[in-house]
PDB file of C-alpha atoms and ligand atoms in Angstrom:
ATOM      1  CA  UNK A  18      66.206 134.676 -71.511  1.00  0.00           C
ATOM      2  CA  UNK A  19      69.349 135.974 -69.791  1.00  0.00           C
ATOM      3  CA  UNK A  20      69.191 133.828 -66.402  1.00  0.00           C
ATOM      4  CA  UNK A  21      72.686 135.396 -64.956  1.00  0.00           C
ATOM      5  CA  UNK A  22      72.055 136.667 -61.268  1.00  0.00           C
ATOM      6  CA  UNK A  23      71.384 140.038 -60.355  1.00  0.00           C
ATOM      7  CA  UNK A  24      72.833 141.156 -57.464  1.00  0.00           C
ATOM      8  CA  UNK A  25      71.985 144.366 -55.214  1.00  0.00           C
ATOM      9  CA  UNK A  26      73.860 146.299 -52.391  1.00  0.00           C
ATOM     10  CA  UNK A  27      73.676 149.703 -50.588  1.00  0.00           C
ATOM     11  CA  UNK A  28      74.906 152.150 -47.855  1.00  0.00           C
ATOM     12  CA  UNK A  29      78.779 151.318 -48.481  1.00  0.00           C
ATOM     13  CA  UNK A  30      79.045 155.028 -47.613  1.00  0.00           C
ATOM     14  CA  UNK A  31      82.567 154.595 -49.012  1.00  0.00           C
ATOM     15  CA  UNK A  32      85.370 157.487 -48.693  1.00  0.00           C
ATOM     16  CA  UNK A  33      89.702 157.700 -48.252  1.00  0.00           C
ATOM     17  CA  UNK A  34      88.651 157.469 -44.256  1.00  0.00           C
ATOM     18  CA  UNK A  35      87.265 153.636 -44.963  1.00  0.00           C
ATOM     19  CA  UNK A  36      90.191 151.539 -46.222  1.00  0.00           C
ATOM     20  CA  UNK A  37      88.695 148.006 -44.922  1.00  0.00           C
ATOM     21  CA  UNK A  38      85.064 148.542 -46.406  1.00  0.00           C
ATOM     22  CA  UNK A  39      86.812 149.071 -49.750  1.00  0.00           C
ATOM     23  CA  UNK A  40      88.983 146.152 -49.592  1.00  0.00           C
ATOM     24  CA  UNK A  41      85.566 144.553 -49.065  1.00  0.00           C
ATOM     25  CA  UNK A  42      83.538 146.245 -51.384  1.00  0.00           C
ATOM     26  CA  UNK A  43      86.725 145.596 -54.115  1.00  0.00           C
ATOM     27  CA  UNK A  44      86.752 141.279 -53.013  1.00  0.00           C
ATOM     28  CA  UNK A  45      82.502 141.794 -53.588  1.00  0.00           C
ATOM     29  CA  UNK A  46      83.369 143.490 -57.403  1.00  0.00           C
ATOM     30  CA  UNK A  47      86.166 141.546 -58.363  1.00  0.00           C
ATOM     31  CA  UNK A  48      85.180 138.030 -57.259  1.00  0.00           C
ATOM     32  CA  UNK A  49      81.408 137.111 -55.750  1.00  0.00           C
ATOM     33  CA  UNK A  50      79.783 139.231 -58.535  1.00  0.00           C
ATOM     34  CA  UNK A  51      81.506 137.705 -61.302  1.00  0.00           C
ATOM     35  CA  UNK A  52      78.255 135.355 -62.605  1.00  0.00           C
ATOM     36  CA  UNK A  53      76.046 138.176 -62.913  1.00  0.00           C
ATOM     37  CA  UNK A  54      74.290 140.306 -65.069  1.00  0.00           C
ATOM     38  CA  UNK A  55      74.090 143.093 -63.297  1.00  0.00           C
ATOM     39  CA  UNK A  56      75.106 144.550 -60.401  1.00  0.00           C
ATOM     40  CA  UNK A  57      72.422 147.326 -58.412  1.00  0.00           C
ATOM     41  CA  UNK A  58      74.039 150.066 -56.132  1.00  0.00           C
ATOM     42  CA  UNK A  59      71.099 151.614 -54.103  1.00  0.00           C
ATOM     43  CA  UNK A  60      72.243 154.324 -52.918  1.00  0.00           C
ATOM     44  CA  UNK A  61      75.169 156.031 -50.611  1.00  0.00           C
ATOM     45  CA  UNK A  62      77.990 153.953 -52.189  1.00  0.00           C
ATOM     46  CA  UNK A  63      79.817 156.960 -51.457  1.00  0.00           C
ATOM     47  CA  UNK A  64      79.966 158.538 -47.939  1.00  0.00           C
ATOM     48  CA  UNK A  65      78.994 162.270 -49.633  1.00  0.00           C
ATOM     49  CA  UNK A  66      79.127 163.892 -53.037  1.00  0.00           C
ATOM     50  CA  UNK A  67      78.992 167.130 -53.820  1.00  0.00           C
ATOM     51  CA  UNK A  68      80.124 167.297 -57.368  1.00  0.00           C
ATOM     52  CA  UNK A  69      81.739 165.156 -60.439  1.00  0.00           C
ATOM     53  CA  UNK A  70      85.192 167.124 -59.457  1.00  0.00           C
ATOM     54  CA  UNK A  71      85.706 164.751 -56.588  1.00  0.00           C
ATOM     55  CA  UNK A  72      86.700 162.315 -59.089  1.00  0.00           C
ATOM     56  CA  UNK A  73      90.153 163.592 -59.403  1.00  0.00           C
ATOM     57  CA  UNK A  74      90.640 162.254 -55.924  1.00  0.00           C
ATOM     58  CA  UNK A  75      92.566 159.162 -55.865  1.00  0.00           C
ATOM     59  CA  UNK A  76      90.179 157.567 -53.613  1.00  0.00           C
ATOM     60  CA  UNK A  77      87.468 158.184 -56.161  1.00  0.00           C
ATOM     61  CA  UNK A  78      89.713 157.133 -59.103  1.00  0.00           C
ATOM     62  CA  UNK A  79      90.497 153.542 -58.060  1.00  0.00           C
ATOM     63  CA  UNK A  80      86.935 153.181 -57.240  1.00  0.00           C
ATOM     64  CA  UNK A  81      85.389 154.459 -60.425  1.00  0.00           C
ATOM     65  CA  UNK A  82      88.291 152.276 -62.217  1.00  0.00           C
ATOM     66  CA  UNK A  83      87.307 149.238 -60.223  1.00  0.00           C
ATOM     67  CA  UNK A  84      83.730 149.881 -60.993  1.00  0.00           C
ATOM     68  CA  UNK A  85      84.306 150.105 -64.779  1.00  0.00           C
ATOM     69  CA  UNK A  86      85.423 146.387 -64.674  1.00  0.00           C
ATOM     70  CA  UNK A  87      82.313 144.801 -64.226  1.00  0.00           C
ATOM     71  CA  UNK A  88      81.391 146.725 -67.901  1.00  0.00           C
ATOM     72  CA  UNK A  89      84.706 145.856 -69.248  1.00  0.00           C
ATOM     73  CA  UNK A  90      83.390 141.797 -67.971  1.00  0.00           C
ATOM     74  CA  UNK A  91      80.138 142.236 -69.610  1.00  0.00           C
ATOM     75  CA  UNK A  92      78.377 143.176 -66.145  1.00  0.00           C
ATOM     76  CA  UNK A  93      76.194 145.640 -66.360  1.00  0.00           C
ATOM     77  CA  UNK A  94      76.496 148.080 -63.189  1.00  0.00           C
ATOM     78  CA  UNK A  95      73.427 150.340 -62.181  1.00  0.00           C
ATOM     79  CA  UNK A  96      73.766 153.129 -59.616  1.00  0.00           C
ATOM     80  CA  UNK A  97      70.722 155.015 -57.746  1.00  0.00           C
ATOM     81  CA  UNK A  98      71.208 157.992 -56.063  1.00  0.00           C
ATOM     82  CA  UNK A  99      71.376 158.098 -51.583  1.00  0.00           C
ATOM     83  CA  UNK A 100      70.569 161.090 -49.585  1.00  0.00           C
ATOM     84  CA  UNK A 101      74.418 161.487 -49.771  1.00  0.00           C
ATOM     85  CA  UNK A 102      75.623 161.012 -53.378  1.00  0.00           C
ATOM     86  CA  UNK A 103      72.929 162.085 -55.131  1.00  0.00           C
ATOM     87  CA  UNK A 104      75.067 164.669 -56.873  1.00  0.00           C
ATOM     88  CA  UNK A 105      76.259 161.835 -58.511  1.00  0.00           C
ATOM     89  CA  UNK A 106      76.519 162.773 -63.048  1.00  0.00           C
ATOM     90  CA  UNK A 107      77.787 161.695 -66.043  1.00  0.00           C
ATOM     91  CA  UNK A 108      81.084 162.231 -65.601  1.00  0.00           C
ATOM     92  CA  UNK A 109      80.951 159.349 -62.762  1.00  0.00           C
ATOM     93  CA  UNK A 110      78.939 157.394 -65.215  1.00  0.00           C
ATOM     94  CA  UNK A 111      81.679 157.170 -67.720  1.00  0.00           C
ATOM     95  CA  UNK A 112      84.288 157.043 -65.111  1.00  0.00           C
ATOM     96  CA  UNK A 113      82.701 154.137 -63.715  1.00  0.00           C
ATOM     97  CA  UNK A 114      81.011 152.361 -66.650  1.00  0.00           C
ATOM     98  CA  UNK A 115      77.478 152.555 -64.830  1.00  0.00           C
ATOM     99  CA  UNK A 116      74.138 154.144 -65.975  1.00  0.00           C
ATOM    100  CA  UNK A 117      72.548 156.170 -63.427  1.00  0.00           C
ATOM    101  CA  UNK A 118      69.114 155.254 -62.075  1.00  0.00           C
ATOM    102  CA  UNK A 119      66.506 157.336 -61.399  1.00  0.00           C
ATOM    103  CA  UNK A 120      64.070 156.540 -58.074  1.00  0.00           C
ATOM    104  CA  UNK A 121      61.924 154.781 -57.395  1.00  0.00           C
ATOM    105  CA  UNK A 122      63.013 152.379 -60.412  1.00  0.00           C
ATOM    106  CA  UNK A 123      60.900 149.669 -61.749  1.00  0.00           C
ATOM    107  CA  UNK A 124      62.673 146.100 -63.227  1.00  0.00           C
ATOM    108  CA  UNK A 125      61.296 143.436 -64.575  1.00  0.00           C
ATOM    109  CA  UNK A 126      63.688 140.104 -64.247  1.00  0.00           C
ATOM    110  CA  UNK A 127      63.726 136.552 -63.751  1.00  0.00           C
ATOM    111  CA  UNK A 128      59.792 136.713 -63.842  1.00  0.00           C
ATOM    112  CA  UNK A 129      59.247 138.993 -61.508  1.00  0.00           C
ATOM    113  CA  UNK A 130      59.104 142.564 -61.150  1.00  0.00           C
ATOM    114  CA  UNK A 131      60.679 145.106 -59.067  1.00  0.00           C
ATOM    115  CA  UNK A 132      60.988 148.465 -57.375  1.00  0.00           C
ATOM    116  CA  UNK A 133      63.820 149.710 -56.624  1.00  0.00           C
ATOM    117  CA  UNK A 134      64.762 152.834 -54.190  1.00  0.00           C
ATOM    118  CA  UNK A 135      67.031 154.148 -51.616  1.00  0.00           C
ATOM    119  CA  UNK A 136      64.693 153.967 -48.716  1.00  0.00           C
ATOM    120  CA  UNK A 137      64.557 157.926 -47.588  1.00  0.00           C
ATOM    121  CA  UNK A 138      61.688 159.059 -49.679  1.00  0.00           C
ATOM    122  CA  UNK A 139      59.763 156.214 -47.691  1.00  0.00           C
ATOM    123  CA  UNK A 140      60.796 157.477 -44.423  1.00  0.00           C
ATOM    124  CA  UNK A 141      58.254 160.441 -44.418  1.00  0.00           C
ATOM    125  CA  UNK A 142      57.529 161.069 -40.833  1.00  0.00           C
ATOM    126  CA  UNK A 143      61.073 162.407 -40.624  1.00  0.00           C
ATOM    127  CA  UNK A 144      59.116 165.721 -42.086  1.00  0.00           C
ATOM    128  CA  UNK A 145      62.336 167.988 -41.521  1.00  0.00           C
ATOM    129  CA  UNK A 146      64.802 165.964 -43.533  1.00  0.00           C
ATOM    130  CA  UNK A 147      62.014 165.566 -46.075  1.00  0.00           C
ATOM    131  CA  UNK A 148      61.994 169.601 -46.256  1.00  0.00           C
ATOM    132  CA  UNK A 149      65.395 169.235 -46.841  1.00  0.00           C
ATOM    133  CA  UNK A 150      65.250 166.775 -49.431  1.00  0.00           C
ATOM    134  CA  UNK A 151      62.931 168.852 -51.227  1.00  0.00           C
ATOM    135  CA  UNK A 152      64.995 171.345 -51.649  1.00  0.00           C
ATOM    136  CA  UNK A 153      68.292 169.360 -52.610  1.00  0.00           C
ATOM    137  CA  UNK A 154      66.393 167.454 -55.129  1.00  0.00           C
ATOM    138  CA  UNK A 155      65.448 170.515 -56.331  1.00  0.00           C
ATOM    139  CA  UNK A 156      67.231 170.893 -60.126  1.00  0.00           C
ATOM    140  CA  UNK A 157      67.929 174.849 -60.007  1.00  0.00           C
ATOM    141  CA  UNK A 158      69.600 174.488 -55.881  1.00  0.00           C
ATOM    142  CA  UNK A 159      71.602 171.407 -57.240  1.00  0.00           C
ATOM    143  CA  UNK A 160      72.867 173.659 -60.522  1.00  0.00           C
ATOM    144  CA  UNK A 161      73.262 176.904 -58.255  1.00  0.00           C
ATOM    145  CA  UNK A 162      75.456 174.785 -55.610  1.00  0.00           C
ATOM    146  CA  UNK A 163      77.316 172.776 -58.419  1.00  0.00           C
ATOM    147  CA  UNK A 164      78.831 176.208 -59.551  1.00  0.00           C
ATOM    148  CA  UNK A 165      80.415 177.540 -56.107  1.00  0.00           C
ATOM    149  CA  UNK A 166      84.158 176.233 -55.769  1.00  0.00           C
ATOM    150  CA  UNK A 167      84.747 172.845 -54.183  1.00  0.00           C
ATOM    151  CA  UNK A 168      85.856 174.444 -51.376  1.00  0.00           C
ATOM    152  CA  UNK A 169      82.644 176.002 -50.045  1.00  0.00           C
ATOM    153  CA  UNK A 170      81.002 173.064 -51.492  1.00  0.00           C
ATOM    154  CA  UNK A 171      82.877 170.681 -49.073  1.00  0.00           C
ATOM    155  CA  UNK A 172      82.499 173.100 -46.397  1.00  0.00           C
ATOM    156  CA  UNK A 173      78.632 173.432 -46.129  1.00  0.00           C
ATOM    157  CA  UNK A 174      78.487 169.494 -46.722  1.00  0.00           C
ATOM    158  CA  UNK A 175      80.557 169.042 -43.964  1.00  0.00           C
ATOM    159  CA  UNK A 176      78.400 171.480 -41.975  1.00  0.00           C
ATOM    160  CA  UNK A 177      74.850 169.330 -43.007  1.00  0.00           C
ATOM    161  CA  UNK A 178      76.765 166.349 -42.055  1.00  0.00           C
ATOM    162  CA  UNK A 179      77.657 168.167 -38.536  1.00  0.00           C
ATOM    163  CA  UNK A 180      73.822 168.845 -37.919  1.00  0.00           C
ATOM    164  CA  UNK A 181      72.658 165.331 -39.243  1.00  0.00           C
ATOM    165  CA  UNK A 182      74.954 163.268 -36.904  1.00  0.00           C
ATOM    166  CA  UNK A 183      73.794 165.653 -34.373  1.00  0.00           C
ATOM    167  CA  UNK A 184      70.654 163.898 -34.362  1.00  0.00           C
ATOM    168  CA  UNK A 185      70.640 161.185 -31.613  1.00  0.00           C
ATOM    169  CA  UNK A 186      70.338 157.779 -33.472  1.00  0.00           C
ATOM    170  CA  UNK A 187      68.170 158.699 -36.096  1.00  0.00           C
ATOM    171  CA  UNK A 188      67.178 155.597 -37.103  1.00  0.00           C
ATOM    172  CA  UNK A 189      65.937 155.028 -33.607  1.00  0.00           C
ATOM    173  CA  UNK A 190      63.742 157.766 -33.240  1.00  0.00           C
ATOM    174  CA  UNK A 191      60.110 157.964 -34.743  1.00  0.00           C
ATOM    175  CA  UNK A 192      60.731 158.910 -38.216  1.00  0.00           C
ATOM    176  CA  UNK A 193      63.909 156.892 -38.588  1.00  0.00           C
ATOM    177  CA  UNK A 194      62.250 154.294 -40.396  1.00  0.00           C
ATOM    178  CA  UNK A 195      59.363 154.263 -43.725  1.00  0.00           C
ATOM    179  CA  UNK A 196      56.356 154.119 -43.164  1.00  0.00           C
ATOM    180  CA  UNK A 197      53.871 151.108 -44.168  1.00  0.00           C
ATOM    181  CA  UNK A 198      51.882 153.691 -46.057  1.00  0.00           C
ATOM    182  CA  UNK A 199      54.357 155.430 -47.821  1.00  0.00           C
ATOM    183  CA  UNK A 200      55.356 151.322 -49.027  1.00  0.00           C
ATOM    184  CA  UNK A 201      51.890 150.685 -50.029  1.00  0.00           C
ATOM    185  CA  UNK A 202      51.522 153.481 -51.642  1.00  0.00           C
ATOM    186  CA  UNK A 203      54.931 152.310 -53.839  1.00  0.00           C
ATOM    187  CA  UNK A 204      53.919 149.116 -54.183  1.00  0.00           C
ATOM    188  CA  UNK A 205      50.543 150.553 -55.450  1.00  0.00           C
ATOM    189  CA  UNK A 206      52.562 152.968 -58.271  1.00  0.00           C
ATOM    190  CA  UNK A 207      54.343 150.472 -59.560  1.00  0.00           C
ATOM    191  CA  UNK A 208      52.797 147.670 -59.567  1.00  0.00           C
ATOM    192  CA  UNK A 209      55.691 145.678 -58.319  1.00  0.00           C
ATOM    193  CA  UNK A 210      55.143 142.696 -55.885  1.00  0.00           C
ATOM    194  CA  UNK A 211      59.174 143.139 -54.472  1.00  0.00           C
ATOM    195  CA  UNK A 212      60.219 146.009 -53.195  1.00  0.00           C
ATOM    196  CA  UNK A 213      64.210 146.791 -52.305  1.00  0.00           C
ATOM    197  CA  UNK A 214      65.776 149.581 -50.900  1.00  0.00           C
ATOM    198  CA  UNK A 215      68.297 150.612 -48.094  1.00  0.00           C
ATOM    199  CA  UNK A 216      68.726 153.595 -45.905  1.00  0.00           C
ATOM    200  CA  UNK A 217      67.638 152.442 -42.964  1.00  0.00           C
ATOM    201  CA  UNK A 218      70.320 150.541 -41.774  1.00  0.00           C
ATOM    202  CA  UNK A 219      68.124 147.923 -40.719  1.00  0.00           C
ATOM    203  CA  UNK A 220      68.226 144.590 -42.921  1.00  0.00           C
ATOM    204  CA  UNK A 221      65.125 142.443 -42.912  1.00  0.00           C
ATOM    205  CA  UNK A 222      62.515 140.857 -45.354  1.00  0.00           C
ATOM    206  CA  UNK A 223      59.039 141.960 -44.512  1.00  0.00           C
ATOM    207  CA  UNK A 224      56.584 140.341 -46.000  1.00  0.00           C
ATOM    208  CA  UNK A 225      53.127 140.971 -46.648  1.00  0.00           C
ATOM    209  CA  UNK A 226      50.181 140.172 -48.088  1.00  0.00           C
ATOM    210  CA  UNK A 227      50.991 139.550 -51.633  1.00  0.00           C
ATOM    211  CA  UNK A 228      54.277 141.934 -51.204  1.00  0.00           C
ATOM    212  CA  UNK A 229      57.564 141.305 -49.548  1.00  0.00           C
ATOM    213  CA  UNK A 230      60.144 144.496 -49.012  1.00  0.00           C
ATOM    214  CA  UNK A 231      64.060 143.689 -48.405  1.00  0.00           C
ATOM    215  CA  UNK A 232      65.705 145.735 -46.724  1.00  0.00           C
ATOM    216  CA  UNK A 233      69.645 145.987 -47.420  1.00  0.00           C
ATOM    217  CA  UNK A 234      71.842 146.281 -44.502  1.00  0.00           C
ATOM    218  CA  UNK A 235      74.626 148.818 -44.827  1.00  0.00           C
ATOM    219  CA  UNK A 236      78.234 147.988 -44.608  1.00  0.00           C
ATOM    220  CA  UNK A 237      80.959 149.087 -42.114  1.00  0.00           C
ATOM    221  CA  UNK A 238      84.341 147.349 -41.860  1.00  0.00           C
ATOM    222  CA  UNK A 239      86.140 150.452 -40.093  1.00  0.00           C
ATOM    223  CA  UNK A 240      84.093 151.340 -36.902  1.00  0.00           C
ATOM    224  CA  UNK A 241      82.104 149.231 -34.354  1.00  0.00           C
ATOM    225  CA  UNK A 242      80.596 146.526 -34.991  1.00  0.00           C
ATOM    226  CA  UNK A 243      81.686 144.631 -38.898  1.00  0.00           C
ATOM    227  CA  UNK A 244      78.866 144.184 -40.989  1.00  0.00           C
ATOM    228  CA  UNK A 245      77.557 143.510 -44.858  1.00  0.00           C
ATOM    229  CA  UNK A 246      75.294 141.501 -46.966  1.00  0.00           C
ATOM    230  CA  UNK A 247      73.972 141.786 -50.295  1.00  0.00           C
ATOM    231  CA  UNK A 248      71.106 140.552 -52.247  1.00  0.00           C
ATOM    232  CA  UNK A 249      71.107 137.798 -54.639  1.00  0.00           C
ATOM    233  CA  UNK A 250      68.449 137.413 -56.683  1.00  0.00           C
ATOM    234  CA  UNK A 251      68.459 134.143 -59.640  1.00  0.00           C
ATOM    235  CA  UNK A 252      66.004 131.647 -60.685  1.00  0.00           C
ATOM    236  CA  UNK A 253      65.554 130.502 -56.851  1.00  0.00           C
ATOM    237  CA  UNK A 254      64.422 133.571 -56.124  1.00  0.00           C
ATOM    238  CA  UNK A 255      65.950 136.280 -53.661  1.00  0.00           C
ATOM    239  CA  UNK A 256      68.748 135.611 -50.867  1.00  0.00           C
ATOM    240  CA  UNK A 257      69.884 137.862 -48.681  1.00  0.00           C
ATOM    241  CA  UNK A 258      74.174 136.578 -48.132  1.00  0.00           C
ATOM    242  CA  UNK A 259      76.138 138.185 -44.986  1.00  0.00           C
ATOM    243  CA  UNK A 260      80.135 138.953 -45.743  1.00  0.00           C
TER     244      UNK A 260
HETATM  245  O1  LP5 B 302      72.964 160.218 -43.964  1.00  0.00           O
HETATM  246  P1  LP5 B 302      72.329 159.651 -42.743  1.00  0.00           P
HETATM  247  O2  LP5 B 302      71.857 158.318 -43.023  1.00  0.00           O
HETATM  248  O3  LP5 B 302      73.217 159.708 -41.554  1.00  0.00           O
HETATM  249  O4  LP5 B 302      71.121 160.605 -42.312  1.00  0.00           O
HETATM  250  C1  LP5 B 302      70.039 160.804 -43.193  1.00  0.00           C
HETATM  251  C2  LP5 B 302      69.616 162.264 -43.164  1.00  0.00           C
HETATM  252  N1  LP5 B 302      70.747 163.149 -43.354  1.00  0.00           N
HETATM  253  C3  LP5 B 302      71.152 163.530 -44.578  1.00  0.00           C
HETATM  254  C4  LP5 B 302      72.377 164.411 -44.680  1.00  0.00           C
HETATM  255  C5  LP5 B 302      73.543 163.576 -45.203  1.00  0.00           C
HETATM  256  O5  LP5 B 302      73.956 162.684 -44.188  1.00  0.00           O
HETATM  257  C6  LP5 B 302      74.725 164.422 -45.623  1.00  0.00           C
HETATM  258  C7  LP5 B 302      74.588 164.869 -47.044  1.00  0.00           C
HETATM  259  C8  LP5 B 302      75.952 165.209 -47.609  1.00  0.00           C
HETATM  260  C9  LP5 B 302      75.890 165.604 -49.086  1.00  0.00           C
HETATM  261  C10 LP5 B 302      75.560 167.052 -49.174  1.00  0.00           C
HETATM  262  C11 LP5 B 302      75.416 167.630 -50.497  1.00  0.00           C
HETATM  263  C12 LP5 B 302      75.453 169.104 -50.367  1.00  0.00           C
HETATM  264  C13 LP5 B 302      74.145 169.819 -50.525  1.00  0.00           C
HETATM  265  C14 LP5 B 302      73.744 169.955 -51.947  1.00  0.00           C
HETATM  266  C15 LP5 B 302      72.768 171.000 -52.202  1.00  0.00           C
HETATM  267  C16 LP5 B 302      72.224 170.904 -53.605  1.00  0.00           C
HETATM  268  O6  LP5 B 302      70.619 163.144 -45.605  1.00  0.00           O
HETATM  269  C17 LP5 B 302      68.915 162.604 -41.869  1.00  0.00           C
HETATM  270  C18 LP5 B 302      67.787 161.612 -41.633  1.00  0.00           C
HETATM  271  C19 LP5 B 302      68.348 160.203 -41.604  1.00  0.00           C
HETATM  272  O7  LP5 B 302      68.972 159.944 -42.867  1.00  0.00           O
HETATM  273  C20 LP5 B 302      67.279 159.127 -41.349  1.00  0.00           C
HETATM  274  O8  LP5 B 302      66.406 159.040 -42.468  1.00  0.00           O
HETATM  275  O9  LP5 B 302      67.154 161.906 -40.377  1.00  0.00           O
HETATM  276  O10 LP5 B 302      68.326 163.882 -42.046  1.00  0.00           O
HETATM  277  C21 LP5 B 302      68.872 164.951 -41.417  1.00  0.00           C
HETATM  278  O11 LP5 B 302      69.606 164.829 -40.491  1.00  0.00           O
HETATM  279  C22 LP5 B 302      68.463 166.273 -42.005  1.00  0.00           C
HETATM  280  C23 LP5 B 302      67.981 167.218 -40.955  1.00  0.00           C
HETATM  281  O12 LP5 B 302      66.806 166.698 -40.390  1.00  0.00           O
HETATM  282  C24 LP5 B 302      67.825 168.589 -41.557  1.00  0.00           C
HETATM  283  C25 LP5 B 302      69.165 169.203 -41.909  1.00  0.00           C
HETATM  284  C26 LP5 B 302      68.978 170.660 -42.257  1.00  0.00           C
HETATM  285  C27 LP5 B 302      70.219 171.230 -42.893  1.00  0.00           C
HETATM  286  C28 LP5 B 302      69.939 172.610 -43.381  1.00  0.00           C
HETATM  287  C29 LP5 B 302      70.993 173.073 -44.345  1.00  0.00           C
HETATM  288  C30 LP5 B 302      70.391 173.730 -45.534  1.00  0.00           C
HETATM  289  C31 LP5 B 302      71.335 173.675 -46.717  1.00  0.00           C
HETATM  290  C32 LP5 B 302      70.661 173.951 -48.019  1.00  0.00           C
HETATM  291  C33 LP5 B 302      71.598 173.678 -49.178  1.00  0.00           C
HETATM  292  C34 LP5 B 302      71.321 174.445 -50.360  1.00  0.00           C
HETATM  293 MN1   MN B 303      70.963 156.740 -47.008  1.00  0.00          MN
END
């Protein structure tokens, strides 16, 4: 049995506007992941995504380039989709050397077994971003909006992003956070006993009966207050490891 460490982050919400959370995000690839076997993104690595064309940026070139590394060092490198890059495709893939995960996904490793998942399908008292999510999930809106020019494409993501931050703290307010039921009712699917996601913004390990949930923090080296951690998971068992 492989025993190499797996190793799980989210929320980097990386773009060219967030120089100091790549230069941690590139220490985290090139150095404190080097043991593993894998390497889980969970979601809203980058900060939005509206298309595979954004890899001619520069920004997204170095990144995809530093990503393929951890394939090119026999890490394998799993990305899920966030509320904001889940336009992510196969062009990123093979840019980046990763293989795209659907949500919720279910893992089975060092004798246990997981579910993985961003965090917002869980949040479902927030019933109007959940009617939006419905209808960006939705195969024929994504295909429709992925043939407009980038242009317009950038321009109505900038205008969502406009109305979301418009919302006061929305991880304060009721709906900002899942609900236990919507959890149960994951843990119940898929029959995992550890359940990881992001999203919220609020790092923690809740457990439960015969469940426990961790909850990624997100990462922000460019605005107020510096924060990061990832998830280590190996023979021990999980840790979660501040930067
Ligand atoms: O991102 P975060 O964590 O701050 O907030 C989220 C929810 N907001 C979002 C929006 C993203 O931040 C920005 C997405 C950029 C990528 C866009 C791709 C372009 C569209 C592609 C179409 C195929 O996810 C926020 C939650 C919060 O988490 C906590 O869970 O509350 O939800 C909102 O703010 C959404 C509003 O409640 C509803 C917004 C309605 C916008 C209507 C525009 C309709 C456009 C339809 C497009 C075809
Ligand atoms: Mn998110």
């Amino acid at each position: 049995m492989d025993s190499r460490p797996l190793y799980f982050i989210s929320d980097l919400h990386l773009s060219a506007a967030t120089p100091k959370t790549y230069a941690a995000f590139a220490h985290f690839i090139e150095t404190t992941v080097d043991d593993a076997r894998a390497v889980y993104i969970l979601g809203d690595l980058f900060d939005y995504w509206v298309g595979d064309e954004m890899l001619s940026a520069p920004f997204a070139q170095q990144l995809s380039a530093q990503l393929r590394t951890l394939a090119e060092r026999g890490i394998a490198l799993y990305v899920m989709p966030g509320n904001r890059d889940f336009l992510l495709g196969a062009r990123f893939e093979a840019a980046a050397g990763a293989q795209l995960l659907e949500e919720p996904a279910a893992v089975e490793a060092l004798n246990h077994r997981f579910v993985l998942t961003h965090g917002d399908a869980l949040c479902t008292e927030d019933r109007a971003y959940q009617r939006f999510r419905r209808c960006v999930r939705c195969r024929a809106v994504q295909r429709f909006f992925l043939r407009w020019p980038m242009l317009i494409r950038l321009i109505l993501a900038d205008c969502i992003r406009a109305l979301s931050r418009m919302q006061k703290q929305p991880y304060k307010k009721k709906g900002g956070d899942v609900t236990l039921e919507a959890v149960m009712q994951l843990f119940a699917q898929s029959g995992a006993s550890i359940m990881i996601h992001g999203h919220t913004h609020r790092p923690a390990r809740h457990q439960y009966d015969t469940a426990v949930r961790w909850v990624l923090s997100d990462w922000d080296f460019d605005g107020g207050a510096a924060r990061g951690a990832y998830l280590r998971l190996d023979r021990e068992g999980i840790r979660s490891i501040s930067l």
